[in-house]
Coordinates of C-alpha atoms in Angstrom, one line a residue:
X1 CA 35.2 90.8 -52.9
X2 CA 35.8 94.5 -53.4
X3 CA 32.8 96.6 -55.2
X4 CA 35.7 98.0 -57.7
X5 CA 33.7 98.0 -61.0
X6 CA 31.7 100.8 -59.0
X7 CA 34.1 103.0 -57.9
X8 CA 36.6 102.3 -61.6
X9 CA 33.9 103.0 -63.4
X10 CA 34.0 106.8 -62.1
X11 CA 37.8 107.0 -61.5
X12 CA 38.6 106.2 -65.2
X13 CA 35.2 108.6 -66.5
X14 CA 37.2 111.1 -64.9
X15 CA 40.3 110.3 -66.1
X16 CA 41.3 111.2 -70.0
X17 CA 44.6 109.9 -69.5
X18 CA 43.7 106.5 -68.1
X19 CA 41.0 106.1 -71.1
X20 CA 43.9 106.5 -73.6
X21 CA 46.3 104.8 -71.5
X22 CA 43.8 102.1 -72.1
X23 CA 42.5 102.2 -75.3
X24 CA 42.7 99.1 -78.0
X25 CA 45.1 97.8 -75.6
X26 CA 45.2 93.9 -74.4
X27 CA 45.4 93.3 -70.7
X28 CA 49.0 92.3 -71.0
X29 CA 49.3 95.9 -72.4
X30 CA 48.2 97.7 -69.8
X31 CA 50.6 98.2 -67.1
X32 CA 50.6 99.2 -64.7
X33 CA 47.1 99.7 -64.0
X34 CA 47.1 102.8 -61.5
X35 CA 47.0 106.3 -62.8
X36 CA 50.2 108.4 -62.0
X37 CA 50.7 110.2 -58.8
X38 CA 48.2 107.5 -57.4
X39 CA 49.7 104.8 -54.8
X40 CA 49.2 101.2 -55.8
X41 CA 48.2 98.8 -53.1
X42 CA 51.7 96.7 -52.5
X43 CA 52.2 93.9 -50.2
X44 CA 53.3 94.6 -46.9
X45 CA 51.0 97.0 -45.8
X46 CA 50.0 96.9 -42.0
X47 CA 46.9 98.1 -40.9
X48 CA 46.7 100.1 -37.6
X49 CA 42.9 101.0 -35.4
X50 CA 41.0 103.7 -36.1
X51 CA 43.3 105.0 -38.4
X52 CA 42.9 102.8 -41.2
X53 CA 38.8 103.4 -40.7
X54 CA 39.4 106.7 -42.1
X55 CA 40.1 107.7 -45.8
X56 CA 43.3 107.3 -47.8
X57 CA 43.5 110.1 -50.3
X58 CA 46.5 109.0 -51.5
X59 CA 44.9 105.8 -53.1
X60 CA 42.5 107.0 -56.1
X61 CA 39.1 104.7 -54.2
X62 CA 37.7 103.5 -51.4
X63 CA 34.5 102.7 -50.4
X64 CA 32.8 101.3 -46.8
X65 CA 30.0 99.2 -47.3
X66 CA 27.9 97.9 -44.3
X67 CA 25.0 95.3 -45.1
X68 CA 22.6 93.4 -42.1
X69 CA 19.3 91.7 -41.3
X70 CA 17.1 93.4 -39.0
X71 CA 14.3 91.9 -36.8
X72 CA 11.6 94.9 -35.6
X73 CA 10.0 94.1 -31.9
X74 CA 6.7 92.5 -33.5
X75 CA 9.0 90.0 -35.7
X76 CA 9.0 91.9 -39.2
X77 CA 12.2 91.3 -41.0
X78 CA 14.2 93.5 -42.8
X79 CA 17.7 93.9 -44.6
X80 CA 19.7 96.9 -45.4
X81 CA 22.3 98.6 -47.6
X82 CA 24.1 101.7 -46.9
X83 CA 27.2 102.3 -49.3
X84 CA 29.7 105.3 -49.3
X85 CA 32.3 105.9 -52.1
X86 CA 35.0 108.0 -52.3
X87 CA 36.7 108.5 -56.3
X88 CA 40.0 110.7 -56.1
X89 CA 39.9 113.6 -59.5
X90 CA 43.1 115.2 -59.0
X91 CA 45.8 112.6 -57.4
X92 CA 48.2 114.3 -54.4
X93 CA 51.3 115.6 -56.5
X94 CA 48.4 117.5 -58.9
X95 CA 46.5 119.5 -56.2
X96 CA 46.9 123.1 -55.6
X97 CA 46.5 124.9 -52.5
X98 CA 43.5 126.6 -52.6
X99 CA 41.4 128.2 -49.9
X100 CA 38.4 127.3 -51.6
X101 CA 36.7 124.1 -50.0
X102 CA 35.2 123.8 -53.5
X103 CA 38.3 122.8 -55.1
X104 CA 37.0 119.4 -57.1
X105 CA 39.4 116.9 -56.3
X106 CA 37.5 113.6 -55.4
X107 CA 34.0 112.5 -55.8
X108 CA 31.9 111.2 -53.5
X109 CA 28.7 108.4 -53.7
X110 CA 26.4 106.9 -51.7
X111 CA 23.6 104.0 -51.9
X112 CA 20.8 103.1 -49.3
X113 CA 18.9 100.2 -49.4
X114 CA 16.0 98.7 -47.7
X115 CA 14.6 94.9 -48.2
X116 CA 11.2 94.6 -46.6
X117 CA 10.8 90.7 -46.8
X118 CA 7.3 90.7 -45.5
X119 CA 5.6 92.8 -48.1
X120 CA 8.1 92.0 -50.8
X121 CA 9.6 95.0 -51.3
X122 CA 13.2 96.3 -52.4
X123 CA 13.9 99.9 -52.2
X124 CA 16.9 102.2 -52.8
X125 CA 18.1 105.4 -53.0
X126 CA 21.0 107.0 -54.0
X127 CA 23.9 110.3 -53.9
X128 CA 26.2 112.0 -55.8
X129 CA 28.1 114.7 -54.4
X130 CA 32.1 116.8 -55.2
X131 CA 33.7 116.1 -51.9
X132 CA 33.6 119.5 -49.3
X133 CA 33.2 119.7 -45.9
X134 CA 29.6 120.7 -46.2
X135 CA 28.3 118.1 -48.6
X136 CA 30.1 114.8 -48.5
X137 CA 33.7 113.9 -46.8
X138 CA 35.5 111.3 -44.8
X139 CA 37.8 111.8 -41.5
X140 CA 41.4 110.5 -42.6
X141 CA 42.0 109.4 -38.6
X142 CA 39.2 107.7 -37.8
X143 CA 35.9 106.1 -39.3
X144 CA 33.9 109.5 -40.0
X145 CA 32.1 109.6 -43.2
X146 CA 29.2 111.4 -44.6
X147 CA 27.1 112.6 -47.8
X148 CA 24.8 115.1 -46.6
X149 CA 22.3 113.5 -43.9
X150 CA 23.8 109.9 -44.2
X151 CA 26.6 109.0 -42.0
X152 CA 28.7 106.4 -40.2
X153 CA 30.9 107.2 -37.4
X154 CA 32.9 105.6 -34.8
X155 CA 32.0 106.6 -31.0
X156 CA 34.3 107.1 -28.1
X157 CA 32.8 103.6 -27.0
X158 CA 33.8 101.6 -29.8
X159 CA 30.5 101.4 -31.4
X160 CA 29.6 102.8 -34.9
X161 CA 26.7 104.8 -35.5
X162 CA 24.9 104.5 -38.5
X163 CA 22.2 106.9 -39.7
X164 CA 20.5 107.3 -43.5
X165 CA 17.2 108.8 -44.3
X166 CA 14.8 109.7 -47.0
X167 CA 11.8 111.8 -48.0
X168 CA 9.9 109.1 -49.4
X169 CA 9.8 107.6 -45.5
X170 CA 12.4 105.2 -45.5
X171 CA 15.6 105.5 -42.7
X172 CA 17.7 103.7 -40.1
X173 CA 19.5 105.0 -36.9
X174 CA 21.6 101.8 -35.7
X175 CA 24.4 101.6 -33.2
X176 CA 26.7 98.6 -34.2
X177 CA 29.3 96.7 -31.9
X178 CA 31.6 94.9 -33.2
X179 CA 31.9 90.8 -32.0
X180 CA 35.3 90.2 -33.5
X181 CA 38.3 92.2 -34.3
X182 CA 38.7 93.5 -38.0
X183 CA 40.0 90.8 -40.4
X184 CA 42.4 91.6 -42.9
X185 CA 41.4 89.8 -46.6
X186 CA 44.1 88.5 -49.1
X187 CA 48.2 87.6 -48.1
X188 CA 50.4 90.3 -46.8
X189 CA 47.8 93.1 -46.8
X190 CA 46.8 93.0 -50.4
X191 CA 43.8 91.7 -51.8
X192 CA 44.7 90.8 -55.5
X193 CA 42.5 90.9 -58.3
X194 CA 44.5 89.4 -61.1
X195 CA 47.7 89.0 -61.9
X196 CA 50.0 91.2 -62.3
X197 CA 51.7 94.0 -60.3
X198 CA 49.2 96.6 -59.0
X199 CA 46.0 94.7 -59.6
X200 CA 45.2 94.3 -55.8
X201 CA 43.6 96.7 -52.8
X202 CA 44.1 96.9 -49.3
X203 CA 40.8 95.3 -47.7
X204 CA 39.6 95.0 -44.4
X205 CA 36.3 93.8 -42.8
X206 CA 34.2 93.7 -39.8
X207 CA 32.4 90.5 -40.0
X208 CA 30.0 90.4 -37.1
X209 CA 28.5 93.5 -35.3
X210 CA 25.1 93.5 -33.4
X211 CA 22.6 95.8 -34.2
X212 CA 20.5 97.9 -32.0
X213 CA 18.3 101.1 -32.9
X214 CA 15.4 102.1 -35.2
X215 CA 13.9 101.5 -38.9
X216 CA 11.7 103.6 -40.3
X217 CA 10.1 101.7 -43.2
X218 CA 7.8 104.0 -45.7
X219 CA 6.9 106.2 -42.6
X220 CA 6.6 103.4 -40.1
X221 CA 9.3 103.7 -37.1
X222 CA 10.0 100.4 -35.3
X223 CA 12.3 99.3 -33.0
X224 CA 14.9 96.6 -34.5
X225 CA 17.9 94.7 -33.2
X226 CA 19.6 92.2 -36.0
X227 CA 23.5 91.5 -37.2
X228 CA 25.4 93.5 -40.0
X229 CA 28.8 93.0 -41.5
X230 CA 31.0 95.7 -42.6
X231 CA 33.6 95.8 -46.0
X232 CA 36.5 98.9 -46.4
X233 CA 38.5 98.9 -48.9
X234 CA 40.8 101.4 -51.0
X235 CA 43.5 101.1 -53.6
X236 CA 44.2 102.6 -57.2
X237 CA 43.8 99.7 -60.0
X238 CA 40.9 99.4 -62.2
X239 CA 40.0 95.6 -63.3
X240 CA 41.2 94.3 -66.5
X241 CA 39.8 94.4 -69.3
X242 CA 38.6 90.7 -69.9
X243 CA 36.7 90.8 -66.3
X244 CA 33.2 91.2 -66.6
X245 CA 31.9 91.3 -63.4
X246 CA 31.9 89.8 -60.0
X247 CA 30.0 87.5 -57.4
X248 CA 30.8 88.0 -53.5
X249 CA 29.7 86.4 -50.5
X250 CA 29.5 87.4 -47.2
X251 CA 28.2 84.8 -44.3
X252 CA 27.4 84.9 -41.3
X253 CA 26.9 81.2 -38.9
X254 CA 25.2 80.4 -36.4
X255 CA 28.2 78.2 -34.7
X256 CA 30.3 82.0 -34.2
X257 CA 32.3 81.5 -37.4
X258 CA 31.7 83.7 -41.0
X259 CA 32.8 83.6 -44.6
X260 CA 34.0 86.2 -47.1
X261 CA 34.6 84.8 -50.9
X262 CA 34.4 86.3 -54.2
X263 CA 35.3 85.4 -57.4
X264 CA 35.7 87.4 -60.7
X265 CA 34.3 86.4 -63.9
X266 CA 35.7 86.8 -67.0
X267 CA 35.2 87.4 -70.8
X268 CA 35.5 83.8 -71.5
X269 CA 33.4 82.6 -68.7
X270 CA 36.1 81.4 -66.5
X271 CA 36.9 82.5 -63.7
X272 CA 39.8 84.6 -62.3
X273 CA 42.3 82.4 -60.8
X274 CA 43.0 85.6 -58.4
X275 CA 39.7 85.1 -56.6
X276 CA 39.9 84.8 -53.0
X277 CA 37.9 84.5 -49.0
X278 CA 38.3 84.5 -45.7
X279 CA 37.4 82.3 -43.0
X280 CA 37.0 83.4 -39.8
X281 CA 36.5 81.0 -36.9
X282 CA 34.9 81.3 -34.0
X283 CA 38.3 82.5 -31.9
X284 CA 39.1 85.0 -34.5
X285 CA 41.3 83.3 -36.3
X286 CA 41.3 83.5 -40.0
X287 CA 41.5 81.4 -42.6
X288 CA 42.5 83.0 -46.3
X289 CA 41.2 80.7 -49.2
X290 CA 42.5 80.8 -52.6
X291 CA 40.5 79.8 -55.7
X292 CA 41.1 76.4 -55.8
X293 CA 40.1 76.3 -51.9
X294 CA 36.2 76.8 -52.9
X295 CA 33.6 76.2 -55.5
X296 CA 30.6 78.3 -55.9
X297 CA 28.1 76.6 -58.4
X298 CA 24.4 78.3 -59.7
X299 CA 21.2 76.5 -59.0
X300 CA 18.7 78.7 -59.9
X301 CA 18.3 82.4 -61.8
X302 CA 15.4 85.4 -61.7
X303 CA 15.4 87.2 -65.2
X304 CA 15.0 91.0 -64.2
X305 CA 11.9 92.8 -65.5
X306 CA 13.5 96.2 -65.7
X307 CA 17.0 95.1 -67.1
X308 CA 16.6 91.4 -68.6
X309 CA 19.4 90.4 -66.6
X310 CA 19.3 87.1 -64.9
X311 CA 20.9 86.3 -61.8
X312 CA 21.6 83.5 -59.7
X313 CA 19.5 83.3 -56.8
X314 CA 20.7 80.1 -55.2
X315 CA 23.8 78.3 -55.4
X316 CA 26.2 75.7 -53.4
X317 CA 28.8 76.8 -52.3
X318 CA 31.6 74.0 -51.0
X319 CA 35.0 74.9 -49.0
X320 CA 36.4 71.2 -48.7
X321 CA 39.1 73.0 -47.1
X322 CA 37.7 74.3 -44.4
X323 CA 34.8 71.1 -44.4
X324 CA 32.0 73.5 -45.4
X325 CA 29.4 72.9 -47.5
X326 CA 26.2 75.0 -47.6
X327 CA 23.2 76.1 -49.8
X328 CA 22.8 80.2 -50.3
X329 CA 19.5 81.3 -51.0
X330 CA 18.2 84.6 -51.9
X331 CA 15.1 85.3 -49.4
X332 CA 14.3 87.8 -52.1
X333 CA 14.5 87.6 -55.7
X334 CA 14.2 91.4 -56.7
X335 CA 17.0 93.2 -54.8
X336 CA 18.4 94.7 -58.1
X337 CA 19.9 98.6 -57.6
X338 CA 19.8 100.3 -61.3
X339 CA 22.2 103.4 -60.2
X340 CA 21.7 105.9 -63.0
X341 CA 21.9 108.9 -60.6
X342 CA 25.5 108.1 -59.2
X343 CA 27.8 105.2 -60.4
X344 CA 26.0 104.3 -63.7
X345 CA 26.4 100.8 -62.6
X346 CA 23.2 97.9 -62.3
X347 CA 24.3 95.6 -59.6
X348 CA 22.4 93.3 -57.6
X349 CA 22.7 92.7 -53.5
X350 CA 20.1 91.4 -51.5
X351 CA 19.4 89.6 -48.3
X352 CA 20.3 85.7 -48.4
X353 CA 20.2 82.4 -45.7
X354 CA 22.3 79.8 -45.7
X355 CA 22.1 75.7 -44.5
X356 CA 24.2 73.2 -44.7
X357 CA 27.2 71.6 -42.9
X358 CA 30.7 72.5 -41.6
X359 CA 32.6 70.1 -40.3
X360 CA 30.0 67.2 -40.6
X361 CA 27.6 69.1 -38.4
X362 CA 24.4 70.9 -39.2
X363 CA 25.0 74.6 -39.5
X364 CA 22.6 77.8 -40.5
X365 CA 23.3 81.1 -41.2
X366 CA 22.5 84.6 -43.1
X367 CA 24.3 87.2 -44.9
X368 CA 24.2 89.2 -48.6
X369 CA 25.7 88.0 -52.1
X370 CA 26.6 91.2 -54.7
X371 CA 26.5 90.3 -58.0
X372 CA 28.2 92.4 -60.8
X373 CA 28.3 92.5 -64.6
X374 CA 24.8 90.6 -65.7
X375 CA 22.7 93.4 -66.7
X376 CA 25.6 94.5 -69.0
X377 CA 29.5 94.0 -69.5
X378 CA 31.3 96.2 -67.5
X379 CA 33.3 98.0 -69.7
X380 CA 35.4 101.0 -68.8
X381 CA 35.0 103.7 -71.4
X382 CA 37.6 103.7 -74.0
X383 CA 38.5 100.2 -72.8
X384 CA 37.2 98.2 -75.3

């Protein structure tokens, strides 16, 4: 699923006209839901390599989101996080010409994470920057993208790099190569949301790269090789208003193939008939799954000590569909990010393993879940 409620959170904060565009309003009421002078994600968009790895300032946010497990040389395991958002101030009719390259027109966010699964610990870090050449940008050709020291960047090779580090000690420097070509989510290059016209994005993944370069966990530098997965999306909607929050899966299997699904909770505690995956076999071929396609169903919860919020931690998750039936579990419980220095939004996303079937035959795998909306409601200001 996208990571929206991040990104809308900040695009609507900056935004006095959406807040009363949205005020008191029902959902029905609202429409459509992009600000003006933004472009709304419509069918029929075709994505075209490495252009669409760059940014899209014409679409008020996007985001690229790469997640992995790492194994060091001596067999300590690890996952990682590293986040970058971009939220549009001033849409493209609106901005002046300005030799200044402090002109505020777009906000940009980052999040690192490290899971050390061996000692137990879950740390993360986070930035907050005005878009500039100097502190934080993204290349609108090509998959360039930075905020200050961390960056990800397509080589002349075809392989990403991948660098993030901290004071406290913590850092990675990976080079990642993708395995399969990128996979378009949703029908006609939209991935919908709800229902409605202009409740969608444009999103794109890379669902298997390998992983080669080094950790450096509280100090310590080690060699690591593992697998990561990589999400890109942009548009200009906001969720509605009776959508609470989100849970999204991404899988990796050990028989070549991987699966993307999310659904949206609402209000009411159903869920959003919008909700979507992706199944990718091991050819490449992919597979789009609509809400009735799969069922994701909670086995067990962890109650947060800093936020109260409990979360599933294991569920089943069964694509009849596709024959696929597996059990997700989180190989740690505390992988909670409390963002108060950037998007103001408690999520969690952690490291997860899955085991099960597909097809009728035994099948193992690994990946993250993001989970949205349990430590509070997400609620865009002046929304509700």
């Amino acid at each position: 699923m996208s990571r929206w409620i991040l990104a809308a959170a900040l695009l609507v904060a900056w935004s006095p006209e959406a807040q009363e565009r949205t005020r008191a309003k029902s959902p029905a009421e609202i429409a459509p839901p992009v600000r003006e002078g933004w472009k709304a994600a419509e069918p029929g968009y075709e994505f075209r390599f490495p252009r669409d790895h760059g940014a899209h300032r014409d679409f008020s946010t996007e985001w690229w989101y790469f997640t992995g497990h790492l194994r060091s040389d001596e067999g300590l395991r690890f996952g990682f996080e590293l986040t970058f958002f971009r939220v549009g101030v001033v849409p493209p009719p609106k901005r002046r010409i300005s030799e200044s390259a402090w002109e505020l027109e777009e906000i940009m966010l980052a999040h690192f994470a490290v899971t050390d699964l061996e000692d137990g610990d879950f740390r993360y870090y986070e930035k907050l920057n005005r878009g500039s050449p100097f502190t934080a940008d993204a290349a609108t050709d090509r998959l360039d993208v930075f905020n200050e020291g961390w960056r990800a960047r397509l080589t002349s090779d075809g392989t990403i790099e991948l660098k993030a580090s901290v004071d406290e000690g913590d850092g990675l420097s990976l080079r990642l190569r993708p395995e399969k070509d990128p996979v378009v989510n949703g029908v006609d290059g939209v991935s919908l949301k709800a229902e409605g016209v202009g409740y969608s994005s444009h999103y794109y993944s890379l669902t298997r790269l390998s992983a080669t370069g080094e950790l450096r966990d509280e100090g310590n530098v080690m060699d690591v090789t593992g697998s990561a997965w990589m999400d890109h999306e942009f548009g200009s909607a906001v969720l509605r208003s009776d959508q609470v929050g989100w849970d999204w899966f991404s899988l990796q299997l050990d028989d070549g193939t991987e699966l993307m699904l999310y659904q949206i909770r609402r209000e009411d505690g159903s869920r959003e008939p919008m909700s979507s995956g992706s199944f990718v076999a091991r050819s490449g071929e992919v597979i789009h799954l609509r809400s009735e396609d799969f069922l994701i169903e909670d086995l067990e919860h962890w109650t947060s000590s800093e936020t109260a919020a409990a979360y599933p931690v294991r569920w089943r998750v069964i694509a009849g569909a596709i024959g696929l039936d597996l059990e997700v579990r989180a190989l740690q419980k505390n992988q909670e990010l409390v963002t108060r220095s950037s998007t103001g939004i408690t999520y969690w996303e952690g490291m997860v393993s899955a085991a099960g079937r597909s097809g009728g035959t035994p099948v193992r795998g690994r990946g993250y879940v993001e989970m949205t909306g349990y430590a509070e409601i997400f609620s865009i200001v002046g929304q509700r």
